[in-house]
Amino acid sequence: MEPVESAIDAWRAAWIEACNDYGARKLNSERSLQAALYFHLRSRLEVISSEYRIFIEAAVDVPAVPADPDRDAQPARVIAIDTLVCLGREVLLAVEIKYTPRTFPSVEALKKDLTSLDQIRNRARRDQRVTIELRRHRDTEAGDPMPLKISPDAKMLLGIFCSNARQVDLVEFWDECRPRNAGHWDKSFREQLPPKLGLCIAYAPDPCGAAAPARPVFHGRPFANSPEDHIASRFSGVVGPAFDHEDLLVALAAGDKTLQAASGAGPDAATAARAAMVAAAQQRHPGDRVVSVLALVQCSTAEGVLANVKAATSELRAGYGDAHLVAGGNVHELQPTGVTVALWVRVAI
């Protein structure tokens, strides 16, 4: 898996974990959200490589370059980015977040964040470097700059915790919030969002007297190629049209976290992961009778994955008749034996 794709998958999982943290009353501010995301993100990326770096509230010195051939040069400036995810000294992700679970961020605040992300995006197309300051690092002089290169494949992410009462319409969102006179993003896009921009939303539940996780939703091309999306698109037709993708992602995150803690597969790990996924599914659907099943299989090809999914869903359909069946999967690389697939199936009776 490419570094940017690995970073995107790790960020997506971290965002889902943060939504669960909200339900557990572990978040109280935007900085609290930043800390939670840092923890979950680092926990995943360090398994892949110790060379990943995560900088929070990074002061980025952006050099002056033309944003667009038809525009004047943008002035040099220092911008604050909530989170930078780097591999070595190459920036893979630049992230801005807003935490307003009882309402929705102002248009001006979102426009400011998108303008900052656009400034970073503009440098990915040129052989240029930006610098960040390690202001409080013991081994450096005050304000010592650290040069970074923006990966040409880097992605920009905007994360928003907001009230469930305000559902985001992408066309309206981009029309209101896109940066004006700020370069490539000052226009409409056929896909509603720019190709390098991903939008993560956490819909905080309406007050109901009981804590519940926020509902994670992901928009934009950066999230279009995740393993969950790939597998879901391959067999969603097999299990029927009522495929609740976000329910799946939350349950998969719970099961995946348990598997990682168990350091591998096996009967004990599978049992623990199944219990975690049952708990996650029931937490999101407290009023339903829910059955969750985790199947661990090893396949060497995507066709093998699909065959296992079809076999599992057919078996469950035979056992539950016309019950409402929803299924999904999560792919993990496992060398040299192939691929481990965590298959989650929910049967609501």
PDB file of C-alpha atoms in Angstrom, residues 64-75:
ATOM      1  CA  ALA A  64       5.386  33.073  -2.279  1.00  0.00           C
ATOM      2  CA  VAL A  65       4.523  31.456  -5.620  1.00  0.00           C
ATOM      3  CA  PRO A  66       1.843  32.125  -8.241  1.00  0.00           C
ATOM      4  CA  ALA A  67      -1.283  30.218  -7.273  1.00  0.00           C
ATOM      5  CA  ASP A  68      -2.424  30.113 -10.864  1.00  0.00           C
ATOM      6  CA  PRO A  69      -0.910  31.331 -14.169  1.00  0.00           C
ATOM      7  CA  ASP A  70      -3.740  33.856 -14.530  1.00  0.00           C
ATOM      8  CA  ARG A  71      -3.366  35.290 -11.037  1.00  0.00           C
ATOM      9  CA  ASP A  72      -0.876  37.434  -9.208  1.00  0.00           C
ATOM     10  CA  ALA A  73       1.688  35.823  -6.933  1.00  0.00           C
ATOM     11  CA  GLN A  74       0.463  34.984  -3.459  1.00  0.00           C
ATOM     12  CA  PRO A  75       2.436  36.648  -0.662  1.00  0.00           C
TER      13      PRO A  75
END
